[in-house]
mmCIF file with all atom_site columns, C-alpha atoms in Angstrom:
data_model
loop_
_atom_site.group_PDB
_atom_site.id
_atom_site.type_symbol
_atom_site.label_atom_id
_atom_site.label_alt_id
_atom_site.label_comp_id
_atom_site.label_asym_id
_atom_site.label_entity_id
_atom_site.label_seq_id
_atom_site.pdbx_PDB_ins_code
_atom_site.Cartn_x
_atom_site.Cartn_y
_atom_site.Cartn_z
_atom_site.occupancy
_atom_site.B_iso_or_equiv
_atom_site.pdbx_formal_charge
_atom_site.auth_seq_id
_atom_site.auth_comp_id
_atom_site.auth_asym_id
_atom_site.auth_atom_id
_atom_site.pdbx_PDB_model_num
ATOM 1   C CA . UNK A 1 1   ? 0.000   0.000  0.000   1.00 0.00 ? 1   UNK A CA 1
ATOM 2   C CA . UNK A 1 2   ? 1.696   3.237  -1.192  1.00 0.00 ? 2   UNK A CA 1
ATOM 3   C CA . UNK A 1 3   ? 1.747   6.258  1.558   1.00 0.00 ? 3   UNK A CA 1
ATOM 4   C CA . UNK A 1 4   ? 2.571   9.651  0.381   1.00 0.00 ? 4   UNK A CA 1
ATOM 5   C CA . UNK A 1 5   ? 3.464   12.380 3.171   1.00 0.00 ? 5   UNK A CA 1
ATOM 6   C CA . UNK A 1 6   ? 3.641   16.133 1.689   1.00 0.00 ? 6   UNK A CA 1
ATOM 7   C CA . UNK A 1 7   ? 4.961   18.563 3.552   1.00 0.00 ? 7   UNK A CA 1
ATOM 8   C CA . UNK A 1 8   ? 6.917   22.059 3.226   1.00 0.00 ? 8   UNK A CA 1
ATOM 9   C CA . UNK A 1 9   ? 3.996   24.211 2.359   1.00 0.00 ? 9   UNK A CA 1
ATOM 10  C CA . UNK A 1 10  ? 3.098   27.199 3.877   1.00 0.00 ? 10  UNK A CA 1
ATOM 11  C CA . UNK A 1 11  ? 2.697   31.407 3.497   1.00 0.00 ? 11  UNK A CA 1
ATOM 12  C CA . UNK A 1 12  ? 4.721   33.330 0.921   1.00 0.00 ? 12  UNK A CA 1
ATOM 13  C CA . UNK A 1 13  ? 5.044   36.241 -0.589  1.00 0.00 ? 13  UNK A CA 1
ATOM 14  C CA . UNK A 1 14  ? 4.141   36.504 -3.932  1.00 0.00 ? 14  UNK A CA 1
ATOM 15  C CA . UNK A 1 15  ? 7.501   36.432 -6.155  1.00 0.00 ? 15  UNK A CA 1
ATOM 16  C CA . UNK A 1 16  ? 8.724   33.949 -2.984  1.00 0.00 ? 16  UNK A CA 1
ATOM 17  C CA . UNK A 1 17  ? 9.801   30.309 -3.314  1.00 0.00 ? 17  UNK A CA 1
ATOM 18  C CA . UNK A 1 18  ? 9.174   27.026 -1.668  1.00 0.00 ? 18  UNK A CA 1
ATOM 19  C CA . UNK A 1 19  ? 10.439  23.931 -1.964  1.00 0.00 ? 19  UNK A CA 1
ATOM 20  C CA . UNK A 1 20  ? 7.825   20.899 -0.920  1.00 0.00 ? 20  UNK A CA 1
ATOM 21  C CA . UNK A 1 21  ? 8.927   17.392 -0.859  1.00 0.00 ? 21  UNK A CA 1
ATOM 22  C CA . UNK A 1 22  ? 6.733   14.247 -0.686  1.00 0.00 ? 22  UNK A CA 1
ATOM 23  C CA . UNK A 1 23  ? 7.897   11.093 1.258   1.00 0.00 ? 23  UNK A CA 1
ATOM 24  C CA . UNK A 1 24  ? 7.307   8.036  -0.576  1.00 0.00 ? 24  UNK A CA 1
ATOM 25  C CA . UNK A 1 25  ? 6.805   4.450  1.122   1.00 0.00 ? 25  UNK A CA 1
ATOM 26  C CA . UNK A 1 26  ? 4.985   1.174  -0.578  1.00 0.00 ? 26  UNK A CA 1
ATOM 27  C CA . UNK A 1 27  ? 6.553   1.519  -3.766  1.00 0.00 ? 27  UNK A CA 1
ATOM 28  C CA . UNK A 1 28  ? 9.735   1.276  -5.988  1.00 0.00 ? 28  UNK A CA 1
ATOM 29  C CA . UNK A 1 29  ? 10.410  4.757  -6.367  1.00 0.00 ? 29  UNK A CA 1
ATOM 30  C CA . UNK A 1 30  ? 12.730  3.962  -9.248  1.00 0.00 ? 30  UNK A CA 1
ATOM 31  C CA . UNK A 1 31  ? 10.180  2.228  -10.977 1.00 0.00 ? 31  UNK A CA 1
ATOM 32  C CA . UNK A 1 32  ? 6.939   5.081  -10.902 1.00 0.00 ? 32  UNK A CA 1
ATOM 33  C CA . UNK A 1 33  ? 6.681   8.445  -12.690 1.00 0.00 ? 33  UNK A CA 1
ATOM 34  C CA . UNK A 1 34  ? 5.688   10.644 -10.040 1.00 0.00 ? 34  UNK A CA 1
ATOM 35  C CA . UNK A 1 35  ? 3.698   13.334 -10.168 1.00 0.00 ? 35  UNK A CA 1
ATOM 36  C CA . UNK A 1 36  ? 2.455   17.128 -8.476  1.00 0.00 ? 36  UNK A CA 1
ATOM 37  C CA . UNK A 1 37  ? -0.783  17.990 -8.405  1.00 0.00 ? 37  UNK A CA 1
ATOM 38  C CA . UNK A 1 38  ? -2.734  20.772 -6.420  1.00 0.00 ? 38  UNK A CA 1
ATOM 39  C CA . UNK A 1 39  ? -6.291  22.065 -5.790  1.00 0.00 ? 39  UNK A CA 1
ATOM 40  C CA . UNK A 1 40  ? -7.333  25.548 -5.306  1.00 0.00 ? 40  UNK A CA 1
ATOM 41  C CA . UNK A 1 41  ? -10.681 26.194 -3.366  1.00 0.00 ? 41  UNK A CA 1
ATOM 42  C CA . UNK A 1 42  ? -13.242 25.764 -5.519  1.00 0.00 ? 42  UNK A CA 1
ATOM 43  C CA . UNK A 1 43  ? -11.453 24.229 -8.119  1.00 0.00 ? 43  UNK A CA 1
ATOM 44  C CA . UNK A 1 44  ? -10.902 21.121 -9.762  1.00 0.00 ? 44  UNK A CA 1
ATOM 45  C CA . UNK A 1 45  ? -7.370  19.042 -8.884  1.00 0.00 ? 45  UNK A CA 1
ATOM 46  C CA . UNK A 1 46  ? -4.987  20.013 -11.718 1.00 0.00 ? 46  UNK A CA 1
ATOM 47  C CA . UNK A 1 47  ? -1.818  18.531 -12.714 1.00 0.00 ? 47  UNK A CA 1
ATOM 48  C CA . UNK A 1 48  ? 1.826   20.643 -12.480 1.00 0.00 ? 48  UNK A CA 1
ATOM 49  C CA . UNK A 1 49  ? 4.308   18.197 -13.416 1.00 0.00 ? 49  UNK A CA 1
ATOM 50  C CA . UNK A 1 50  ? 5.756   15.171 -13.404 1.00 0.00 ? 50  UNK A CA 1
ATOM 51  C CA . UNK A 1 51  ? 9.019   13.260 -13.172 1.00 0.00 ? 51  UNK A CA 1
ATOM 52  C CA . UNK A 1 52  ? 9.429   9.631  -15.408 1.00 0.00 ? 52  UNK A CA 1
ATOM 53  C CA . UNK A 1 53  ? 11.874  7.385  -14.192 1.00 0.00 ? 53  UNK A CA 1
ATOM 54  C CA . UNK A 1 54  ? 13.925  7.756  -17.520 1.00 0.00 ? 54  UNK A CA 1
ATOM 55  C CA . UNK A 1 55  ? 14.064  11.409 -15.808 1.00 0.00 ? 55  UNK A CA 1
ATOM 56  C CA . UNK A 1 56  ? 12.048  13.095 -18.239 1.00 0.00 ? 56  UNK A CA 1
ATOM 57  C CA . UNK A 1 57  ? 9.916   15.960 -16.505 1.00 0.00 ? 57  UNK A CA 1
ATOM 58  C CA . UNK A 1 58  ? 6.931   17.944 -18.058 1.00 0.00 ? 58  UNK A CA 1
ATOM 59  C CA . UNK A 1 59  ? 4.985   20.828 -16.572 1.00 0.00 ? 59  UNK A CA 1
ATOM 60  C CA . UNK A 1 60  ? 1.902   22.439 -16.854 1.00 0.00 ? 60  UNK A CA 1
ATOM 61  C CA . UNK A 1 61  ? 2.155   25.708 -18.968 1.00 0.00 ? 61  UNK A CA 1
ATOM 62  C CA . UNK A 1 62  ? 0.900   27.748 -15.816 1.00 0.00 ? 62  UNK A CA 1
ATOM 63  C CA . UNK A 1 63  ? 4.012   26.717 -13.812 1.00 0.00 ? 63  UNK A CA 1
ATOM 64  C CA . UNK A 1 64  ? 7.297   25.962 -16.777 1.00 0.00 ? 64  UNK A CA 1
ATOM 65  C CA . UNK A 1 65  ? 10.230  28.043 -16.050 1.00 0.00 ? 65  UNK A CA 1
ATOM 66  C CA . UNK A 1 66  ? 9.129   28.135 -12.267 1.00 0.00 ? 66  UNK A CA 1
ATOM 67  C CA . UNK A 1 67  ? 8.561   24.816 -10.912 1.00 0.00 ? 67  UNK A CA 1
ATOM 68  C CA . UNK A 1 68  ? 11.472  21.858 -10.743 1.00 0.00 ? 68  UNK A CA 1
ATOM 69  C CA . UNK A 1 69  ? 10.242  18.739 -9.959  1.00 0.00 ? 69  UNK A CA 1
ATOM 70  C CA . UNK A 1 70  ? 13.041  15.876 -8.654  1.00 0.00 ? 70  UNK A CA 1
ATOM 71  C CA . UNK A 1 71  ? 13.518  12.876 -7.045  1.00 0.00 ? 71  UNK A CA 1
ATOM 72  C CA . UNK A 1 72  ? 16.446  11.366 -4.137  1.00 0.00 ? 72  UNK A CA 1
ATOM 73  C CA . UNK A 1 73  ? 16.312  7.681  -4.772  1.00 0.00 ? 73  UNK A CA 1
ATOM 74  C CA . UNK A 1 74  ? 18.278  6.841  -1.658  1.00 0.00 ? 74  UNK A CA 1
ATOM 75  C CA . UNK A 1 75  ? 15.482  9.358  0.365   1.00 0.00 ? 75  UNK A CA 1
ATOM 76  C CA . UNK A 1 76  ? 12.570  7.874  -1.127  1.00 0.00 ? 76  UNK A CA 1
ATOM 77  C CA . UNK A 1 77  ? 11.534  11.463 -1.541  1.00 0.00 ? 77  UNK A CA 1
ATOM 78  C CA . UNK A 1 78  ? 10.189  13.524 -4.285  1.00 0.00 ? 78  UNK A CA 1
ATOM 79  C CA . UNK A 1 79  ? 10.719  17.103 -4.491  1.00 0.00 ? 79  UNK A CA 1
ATOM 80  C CA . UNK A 1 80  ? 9.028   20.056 -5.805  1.00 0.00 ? 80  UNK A CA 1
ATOM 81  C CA . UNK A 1 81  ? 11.389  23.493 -6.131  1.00 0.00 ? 81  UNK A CA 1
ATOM 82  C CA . UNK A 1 82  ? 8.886   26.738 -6.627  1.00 0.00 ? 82  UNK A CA 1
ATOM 83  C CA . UNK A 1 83  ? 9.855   29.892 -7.378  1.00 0.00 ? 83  UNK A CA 1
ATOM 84  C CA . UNK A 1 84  ? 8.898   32.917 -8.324  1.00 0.00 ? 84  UNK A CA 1
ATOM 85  C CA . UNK A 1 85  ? 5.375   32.061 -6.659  1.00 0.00 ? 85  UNK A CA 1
ATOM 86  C CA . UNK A 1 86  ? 2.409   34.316 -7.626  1.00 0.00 ? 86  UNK A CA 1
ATOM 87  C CA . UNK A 1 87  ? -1.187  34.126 -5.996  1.00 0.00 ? 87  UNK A CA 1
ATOM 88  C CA . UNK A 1 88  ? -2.643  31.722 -8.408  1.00 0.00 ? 88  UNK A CA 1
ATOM 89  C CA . UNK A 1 89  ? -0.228  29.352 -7.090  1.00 0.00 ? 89  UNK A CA 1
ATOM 90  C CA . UNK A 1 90  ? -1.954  28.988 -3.771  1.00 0.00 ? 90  UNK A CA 1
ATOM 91  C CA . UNK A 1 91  ? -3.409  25.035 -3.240  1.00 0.00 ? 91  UNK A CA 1
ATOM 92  C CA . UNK A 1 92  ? -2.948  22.361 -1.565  1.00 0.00 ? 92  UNK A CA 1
ATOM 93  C CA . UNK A 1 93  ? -0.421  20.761 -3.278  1.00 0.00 ? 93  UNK A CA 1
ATOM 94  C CA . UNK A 1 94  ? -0.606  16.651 -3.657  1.00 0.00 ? 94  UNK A CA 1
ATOM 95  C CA . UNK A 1 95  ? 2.001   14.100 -5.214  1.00 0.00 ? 95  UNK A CA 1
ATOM 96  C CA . UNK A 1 96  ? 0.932   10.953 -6.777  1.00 0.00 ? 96  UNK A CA 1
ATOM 97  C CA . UNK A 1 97  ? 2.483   7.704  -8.244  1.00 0.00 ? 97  UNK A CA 1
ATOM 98  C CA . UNK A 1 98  ? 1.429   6.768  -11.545 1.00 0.00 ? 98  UNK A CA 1
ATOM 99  C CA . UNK A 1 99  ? 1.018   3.168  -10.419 1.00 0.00 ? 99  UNK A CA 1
ATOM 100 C CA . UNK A 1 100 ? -1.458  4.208  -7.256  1.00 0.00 ? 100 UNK A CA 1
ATOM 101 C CA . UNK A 1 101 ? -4.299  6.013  -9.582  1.00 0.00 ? 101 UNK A CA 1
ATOM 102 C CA . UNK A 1 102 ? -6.653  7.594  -6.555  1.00 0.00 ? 102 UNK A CA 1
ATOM 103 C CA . UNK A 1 103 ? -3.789  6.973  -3.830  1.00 0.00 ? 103 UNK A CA 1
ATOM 104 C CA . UNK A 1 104 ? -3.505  10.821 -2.402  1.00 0.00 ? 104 UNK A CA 1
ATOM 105 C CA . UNK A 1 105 ? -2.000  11.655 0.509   1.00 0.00 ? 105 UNK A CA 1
ATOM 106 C CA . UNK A 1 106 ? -3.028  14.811 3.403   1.00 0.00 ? 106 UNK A CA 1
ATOM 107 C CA . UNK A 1 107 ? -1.322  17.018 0.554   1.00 0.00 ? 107 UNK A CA 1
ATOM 108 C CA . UNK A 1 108 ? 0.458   20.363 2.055   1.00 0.00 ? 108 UNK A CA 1
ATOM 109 C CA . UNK A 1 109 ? -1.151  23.766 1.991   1.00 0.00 ? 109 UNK A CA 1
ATOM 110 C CA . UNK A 1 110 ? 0.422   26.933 -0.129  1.00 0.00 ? 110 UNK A CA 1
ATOM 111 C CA . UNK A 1 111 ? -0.739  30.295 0.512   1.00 0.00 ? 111 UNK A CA 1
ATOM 112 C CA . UNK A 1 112 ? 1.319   33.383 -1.825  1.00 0.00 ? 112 UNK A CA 1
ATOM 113 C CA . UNK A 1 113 ? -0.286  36.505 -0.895  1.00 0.00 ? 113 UNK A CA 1
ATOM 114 C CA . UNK A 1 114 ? 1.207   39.998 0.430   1.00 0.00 ? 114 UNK A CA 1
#
């Protein structure tokens, strides 16, 4: 059973940065893509990137040239680097594994404002 812990959020000011990271247990984290999702109130969950275990990352339009998404293998952690936050970033931000569809875990709350 895969567990995913988020944690690192909090309040920032907008042009700020954060960096979140996402503990990862119940899985081969050298075998999943991983991926960042987040949900503002009111809104639908939306996807902000991912990392492939080839490496390859991809990220929503709304966050490229931002966001960095990595991994530590020998942490069993996944990482997500924001900068250059703005208000529309604020959500609670969630990671998944690809191989867990619906697996979510508390997810970790991000609040830009001034």
């Amino acid at each position: 059973q895969v567990q995913l812990v988020e944690s690192g959020g909090g309040l920032v000011q907008p042009g700020g940065s954060l960096r979140l990271s996402c503990a990862v247990s119940g899985v081969t984290l050298s075998s999943e893509t991983m991926r960042w999702y987040r949900q503002a109130p009111g809104k639908q969950r939306e996807y902000v990137a991912l990392i492939a275990t080839s490496g390859y990352t991809n990220y929503a339009d709304s966050v490229k040239g931002r966001f960095t998404i990595s991994r530590d293998y020998t942490k069993n952690m996944v990482y997500l680097q924001m900068n250059s936050l703005k208000v529309e970033d604020t959500a609670v931000y969630y990671c998944s594994a690809a191989s867990r569809p619906g697996s979510w875990g508390q997810g970790t709350q991000v609040t830009v404002s001034s």
